[in-house]
Coordinates of N, CA and C in Angstrom, one line a residue:
X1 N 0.8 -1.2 0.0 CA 0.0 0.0 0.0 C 0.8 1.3 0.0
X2 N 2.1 1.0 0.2 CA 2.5 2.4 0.6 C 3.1 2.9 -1.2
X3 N 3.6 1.5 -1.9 CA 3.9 2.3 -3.0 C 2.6 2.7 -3.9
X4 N 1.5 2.4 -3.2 CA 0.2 3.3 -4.1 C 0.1 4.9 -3.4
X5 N 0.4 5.0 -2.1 CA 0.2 6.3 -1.7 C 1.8 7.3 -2.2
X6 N 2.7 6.7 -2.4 CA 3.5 7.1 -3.1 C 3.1 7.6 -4.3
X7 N 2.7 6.9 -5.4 CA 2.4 7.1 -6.5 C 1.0 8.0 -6.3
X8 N 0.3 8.2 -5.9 CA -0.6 9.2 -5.8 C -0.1 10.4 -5.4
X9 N 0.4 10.5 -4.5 CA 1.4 11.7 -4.0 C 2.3 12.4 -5.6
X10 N 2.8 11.3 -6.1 CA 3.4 12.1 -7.1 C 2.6 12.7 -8.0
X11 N 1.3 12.6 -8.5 CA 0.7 12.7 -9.7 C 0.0 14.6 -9.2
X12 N -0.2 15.0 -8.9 CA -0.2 16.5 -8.4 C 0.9 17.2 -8.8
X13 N 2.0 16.6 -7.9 CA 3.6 17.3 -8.9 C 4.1 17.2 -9.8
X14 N 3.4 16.0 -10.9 CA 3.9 15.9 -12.4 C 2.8 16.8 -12.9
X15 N 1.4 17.1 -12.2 CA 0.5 18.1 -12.8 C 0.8 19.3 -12.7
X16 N 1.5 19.7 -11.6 CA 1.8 21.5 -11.3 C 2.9 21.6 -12.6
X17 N 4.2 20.5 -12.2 CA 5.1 20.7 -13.5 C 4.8 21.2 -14.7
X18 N 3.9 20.2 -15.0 CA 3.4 20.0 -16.3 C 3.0 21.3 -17.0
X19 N 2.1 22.3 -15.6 CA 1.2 23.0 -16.1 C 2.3 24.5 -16.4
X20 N 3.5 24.7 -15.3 CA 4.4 25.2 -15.4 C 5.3 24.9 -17.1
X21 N 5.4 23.9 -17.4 CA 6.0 23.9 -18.8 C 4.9 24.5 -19.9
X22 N 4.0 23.9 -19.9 CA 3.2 24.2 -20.7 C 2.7 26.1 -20.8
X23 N 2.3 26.6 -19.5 CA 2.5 28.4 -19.5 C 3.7 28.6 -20.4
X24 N 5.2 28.1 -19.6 CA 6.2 28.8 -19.9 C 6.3 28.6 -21.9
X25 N 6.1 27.8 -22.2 CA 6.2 27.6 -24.0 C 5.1 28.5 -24.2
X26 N 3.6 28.5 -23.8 CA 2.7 29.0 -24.2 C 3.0 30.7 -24.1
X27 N 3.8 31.4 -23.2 CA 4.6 32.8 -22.9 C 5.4 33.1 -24.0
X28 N 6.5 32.1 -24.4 CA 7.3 32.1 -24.8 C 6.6 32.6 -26.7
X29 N 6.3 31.4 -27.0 CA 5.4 31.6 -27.9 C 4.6 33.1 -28.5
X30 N 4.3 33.3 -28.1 CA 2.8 34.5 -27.7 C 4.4 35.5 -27.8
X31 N 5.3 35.7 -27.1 CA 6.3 37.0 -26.9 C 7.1 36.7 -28.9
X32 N 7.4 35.6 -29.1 CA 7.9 35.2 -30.0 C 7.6 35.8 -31.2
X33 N 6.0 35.9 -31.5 CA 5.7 36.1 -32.8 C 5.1 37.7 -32.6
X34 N 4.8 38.1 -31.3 CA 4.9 39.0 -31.4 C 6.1 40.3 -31.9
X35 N 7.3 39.7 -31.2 CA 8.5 40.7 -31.6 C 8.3 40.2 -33.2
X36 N 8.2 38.9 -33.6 CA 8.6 38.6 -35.3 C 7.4 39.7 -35.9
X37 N 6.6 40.0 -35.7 CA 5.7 40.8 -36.6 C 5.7 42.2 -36.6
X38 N 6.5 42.4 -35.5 CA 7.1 44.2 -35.2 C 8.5 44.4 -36.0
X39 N 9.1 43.0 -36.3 CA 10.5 43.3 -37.0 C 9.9 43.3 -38.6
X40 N 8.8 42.6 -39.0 CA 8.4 42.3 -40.2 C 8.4 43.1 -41.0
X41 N 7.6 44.5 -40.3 CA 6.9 45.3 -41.1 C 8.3 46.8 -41.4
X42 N 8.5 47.0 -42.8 CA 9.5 47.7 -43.6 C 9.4 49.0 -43.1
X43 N 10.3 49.7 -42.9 CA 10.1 51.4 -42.3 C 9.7 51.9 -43.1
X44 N 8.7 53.2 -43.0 CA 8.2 53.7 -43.8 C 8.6 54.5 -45.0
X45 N 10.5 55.1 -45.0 CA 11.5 55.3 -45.6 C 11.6 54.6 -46.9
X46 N 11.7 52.9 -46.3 CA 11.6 52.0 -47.5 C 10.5 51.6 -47.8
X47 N 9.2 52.0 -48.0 CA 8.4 51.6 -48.4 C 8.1 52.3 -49.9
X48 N 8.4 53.5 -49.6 CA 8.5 54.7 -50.8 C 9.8 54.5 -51.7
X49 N 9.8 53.8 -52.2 CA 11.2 53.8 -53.0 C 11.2 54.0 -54.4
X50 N 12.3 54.7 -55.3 CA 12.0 54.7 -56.6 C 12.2 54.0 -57.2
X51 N 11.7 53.6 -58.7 CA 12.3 52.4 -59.6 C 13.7 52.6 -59.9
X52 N 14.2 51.9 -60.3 CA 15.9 51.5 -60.4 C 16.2 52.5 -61.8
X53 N 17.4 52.9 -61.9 CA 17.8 53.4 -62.9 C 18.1 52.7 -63.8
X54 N 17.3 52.3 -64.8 CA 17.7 51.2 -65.9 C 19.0 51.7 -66.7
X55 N 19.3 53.1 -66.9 CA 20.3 53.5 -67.5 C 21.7 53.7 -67.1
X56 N 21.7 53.5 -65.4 CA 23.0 53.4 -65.0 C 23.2 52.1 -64.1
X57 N 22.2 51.1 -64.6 CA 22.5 49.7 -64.5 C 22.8 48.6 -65.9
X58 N 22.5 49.7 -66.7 CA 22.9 49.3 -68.7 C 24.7 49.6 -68.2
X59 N 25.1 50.7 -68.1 CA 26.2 51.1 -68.0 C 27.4 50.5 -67.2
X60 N 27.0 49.8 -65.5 CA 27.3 49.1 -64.9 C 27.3 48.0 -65.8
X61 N 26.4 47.6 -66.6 CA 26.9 46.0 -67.1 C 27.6 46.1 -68.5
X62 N 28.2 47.2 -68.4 CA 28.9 47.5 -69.7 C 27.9 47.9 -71.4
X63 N 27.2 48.6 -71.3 CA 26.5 48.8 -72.3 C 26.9 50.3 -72.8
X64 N 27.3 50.3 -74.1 CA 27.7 51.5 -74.4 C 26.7 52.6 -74.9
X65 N 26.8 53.5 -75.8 CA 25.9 54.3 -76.2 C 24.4 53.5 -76.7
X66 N 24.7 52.8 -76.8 CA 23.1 51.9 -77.6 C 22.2 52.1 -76.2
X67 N 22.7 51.9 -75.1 CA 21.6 52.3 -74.1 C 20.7 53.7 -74.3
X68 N 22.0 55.0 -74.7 CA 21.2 56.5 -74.7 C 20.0 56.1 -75.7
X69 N 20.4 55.4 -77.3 CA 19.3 55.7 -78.1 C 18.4 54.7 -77.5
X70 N 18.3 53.3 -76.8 CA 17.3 52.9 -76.4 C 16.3 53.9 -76.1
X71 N 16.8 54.5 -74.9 CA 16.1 55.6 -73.7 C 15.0 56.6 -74.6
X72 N 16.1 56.7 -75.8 CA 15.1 57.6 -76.6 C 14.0 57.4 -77.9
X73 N 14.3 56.4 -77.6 CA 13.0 55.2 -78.4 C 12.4 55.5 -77.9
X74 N 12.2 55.5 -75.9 CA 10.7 54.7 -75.7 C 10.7 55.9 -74.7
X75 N 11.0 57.3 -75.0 CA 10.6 58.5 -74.4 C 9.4 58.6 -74.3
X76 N 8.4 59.0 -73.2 CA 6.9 58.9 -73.5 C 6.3 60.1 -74.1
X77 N 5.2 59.6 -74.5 CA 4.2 61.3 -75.5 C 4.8 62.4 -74.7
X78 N 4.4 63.4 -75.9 CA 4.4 64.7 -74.9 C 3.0 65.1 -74.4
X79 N 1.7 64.2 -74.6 CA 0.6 64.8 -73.4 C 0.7 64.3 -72.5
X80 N 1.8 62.7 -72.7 CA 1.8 62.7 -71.0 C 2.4 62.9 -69.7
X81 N 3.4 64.3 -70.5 CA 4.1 65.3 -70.1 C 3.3 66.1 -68.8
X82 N 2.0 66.6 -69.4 CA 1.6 68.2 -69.1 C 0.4 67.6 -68.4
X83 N -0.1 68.3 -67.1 CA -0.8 67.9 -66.6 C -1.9 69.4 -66.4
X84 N -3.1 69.9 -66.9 CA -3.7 70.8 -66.6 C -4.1 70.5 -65.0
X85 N -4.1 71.6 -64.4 CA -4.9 71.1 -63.5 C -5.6 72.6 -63.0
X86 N -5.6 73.5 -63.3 CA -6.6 74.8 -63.6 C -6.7 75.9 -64.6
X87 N -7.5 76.8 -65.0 CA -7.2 77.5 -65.7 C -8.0 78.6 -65.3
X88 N -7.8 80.0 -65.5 CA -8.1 81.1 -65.3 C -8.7 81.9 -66.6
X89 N -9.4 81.6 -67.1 CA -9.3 82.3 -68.4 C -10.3 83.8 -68.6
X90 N -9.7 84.7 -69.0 CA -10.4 85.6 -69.0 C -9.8 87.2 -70.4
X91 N -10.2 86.3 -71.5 CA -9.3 86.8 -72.6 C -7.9 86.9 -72.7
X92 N -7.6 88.0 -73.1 CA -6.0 88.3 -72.8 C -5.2 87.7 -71.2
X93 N -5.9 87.9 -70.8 CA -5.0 87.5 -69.5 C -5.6 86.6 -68.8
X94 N -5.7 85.4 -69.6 CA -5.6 83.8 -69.5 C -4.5 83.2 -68.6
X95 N -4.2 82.2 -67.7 CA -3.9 81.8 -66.9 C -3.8 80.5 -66.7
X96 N -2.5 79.5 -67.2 CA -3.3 77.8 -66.8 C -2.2 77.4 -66.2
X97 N -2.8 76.4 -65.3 CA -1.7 75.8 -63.9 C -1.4 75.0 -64.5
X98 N -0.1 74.1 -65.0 CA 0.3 73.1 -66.2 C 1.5 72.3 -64.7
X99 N 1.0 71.3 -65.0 CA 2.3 70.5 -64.1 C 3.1 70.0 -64.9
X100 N 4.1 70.1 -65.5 CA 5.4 69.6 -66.5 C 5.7 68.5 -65.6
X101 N 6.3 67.0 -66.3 CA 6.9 66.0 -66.0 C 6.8 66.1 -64.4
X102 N 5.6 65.8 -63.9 CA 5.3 65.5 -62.4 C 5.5 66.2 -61.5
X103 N 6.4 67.2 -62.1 CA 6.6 68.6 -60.8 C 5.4 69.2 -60.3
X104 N 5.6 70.0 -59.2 CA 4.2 70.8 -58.7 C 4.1 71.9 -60.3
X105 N 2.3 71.7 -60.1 CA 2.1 72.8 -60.9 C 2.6 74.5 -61.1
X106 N 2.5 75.1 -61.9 CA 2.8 76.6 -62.2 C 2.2 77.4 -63.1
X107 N 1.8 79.2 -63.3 CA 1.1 79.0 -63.5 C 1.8 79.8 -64.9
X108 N 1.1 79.5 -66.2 CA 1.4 80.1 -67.5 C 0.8 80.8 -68.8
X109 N 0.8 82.0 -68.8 CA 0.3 82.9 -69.7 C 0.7 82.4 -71.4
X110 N -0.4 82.7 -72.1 CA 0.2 82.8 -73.6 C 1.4 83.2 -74.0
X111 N 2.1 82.4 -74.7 CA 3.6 83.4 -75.1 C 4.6 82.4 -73.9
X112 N 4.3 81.4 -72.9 CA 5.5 81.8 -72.1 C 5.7 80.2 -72.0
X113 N 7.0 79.8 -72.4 CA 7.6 78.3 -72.1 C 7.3 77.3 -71.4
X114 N 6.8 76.6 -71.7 CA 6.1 75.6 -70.4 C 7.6 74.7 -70.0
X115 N 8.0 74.0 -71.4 CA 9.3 73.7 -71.4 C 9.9 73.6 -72.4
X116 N 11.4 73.1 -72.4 CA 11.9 73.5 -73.8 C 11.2 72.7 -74.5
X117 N 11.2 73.9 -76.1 CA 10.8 73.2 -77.1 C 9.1 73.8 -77.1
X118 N 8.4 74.0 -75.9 CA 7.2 73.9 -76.4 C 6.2 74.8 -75.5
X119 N 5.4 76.1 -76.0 CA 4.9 77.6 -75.9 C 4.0 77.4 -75.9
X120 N 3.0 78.2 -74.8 CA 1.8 78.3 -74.5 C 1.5 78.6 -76.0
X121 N 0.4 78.2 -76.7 CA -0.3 79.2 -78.1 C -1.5 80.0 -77.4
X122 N -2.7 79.2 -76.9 CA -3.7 80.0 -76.7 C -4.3 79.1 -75.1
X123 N -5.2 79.6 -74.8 CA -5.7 79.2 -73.2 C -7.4 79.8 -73.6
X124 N -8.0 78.8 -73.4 CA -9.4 79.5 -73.7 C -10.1 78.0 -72.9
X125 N -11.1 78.8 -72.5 CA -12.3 78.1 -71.6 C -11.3 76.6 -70.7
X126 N -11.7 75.6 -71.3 CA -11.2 74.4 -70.5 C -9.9 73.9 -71.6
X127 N -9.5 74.7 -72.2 CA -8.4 74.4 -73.1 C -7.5 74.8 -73.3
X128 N -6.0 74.4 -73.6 CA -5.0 74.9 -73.6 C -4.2 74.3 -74.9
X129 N -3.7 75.5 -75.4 CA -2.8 74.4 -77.1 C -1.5 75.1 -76.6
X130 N -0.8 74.1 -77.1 CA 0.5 74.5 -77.1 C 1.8 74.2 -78.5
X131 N 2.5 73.9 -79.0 CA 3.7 74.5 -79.9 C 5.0 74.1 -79.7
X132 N 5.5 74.3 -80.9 CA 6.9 74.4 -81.0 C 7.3 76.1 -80.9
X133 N 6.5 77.0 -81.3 CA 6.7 78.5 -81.1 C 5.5 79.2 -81.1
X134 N 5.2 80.6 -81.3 CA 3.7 81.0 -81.2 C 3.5 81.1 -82.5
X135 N 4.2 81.2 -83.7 CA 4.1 80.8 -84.8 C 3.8 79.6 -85.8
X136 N 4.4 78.7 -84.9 CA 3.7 77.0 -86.0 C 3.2 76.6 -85.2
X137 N 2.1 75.8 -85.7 CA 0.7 75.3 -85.8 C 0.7 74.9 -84.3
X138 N -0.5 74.4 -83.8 CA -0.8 73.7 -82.6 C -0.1 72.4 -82.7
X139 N 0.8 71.7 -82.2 CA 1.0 70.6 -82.0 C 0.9 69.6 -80.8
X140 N 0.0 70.2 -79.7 CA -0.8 69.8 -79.2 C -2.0 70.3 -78.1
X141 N -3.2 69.7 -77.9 CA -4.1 70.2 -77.4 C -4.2 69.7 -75.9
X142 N -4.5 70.2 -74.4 CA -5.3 70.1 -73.3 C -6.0 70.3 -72.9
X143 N -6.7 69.3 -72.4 CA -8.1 69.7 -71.8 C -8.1 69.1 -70.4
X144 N -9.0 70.1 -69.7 CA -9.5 69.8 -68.4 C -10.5 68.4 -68.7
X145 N -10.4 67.7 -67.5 CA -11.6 66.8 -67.7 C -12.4 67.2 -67.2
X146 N -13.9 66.5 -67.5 CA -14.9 67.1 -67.4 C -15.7 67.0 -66.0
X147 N -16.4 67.8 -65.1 CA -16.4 68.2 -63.6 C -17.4 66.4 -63.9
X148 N -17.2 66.2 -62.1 CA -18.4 64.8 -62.1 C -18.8 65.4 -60.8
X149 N -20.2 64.8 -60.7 CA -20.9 65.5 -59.5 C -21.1 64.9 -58.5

């Protein structure tokens, strides 16, 4: 009898152990994936990143001038250069906010350089033409898009 009251005696202290290991992994755990999911996430520094310079990674791998004329193959339009984003118009002294190649907008009268190469012509209602000078033709047209309600 006594090695039954023995063996009863013990089963309490293999249960307190037990429940001791079991917390401690279950702590352990739980702290674990917590720090892993605080290290996971990218600073917000690197989240914003630009695309790679494809033209000074041609060059790095040794690519000579054939890179420049690539680049200038696949230059994009020039409307999707120019960004209207207001206009003032009020005859002669017309007014339109033009964003050039993604910069903040600015604001441009008839007659005055948007960028090289290419001159306000005219500015009227929701429209803007512009040029190679104020002399040859329109060579291209902007428009505001149209209001939604």
């Amino acid at each position: 009898m006594a090695s039954l009251r023995q063996t009863l005696a013990r089963w309490p202290t293999a249960l307190v152990w037990g429940l001791v290991g079991f917390s401690s992994v279950a702590w352990w755990l739980q702290v674990r994936t917590t720090h892993a999911a605080n290290t996971l996430a990218p600073p917000a520094a690197m989240a914003a990143t630009s695309p790679p310079d494809t033209g000074a990674i041609a060059r790095l791998l040794g690519a000579g001038a054939r890179s420049n004329t690539v680049a200038a193959a696949v230059a994009p339009p020039a409307s999707s250069r120019f960004v209207i984003v207001g206009i003032a118009a009020s005859g002669a002294n017309s007014v339109a906010l033009i964003a050039v190649d993604g910069k903040p907008a600015k604001p441009f009268v008839v007659g005055a350089e948007a960028t090289s190469g290419w001159v306000i012509k005219s500015i009227s209602g929701r429209r803007v033409e512009l040029g190679t000078s104020l002399q040859a033709p329109v060579s291209l047209t902007l428009e505001l898009p149209a209001k939604t309600n």
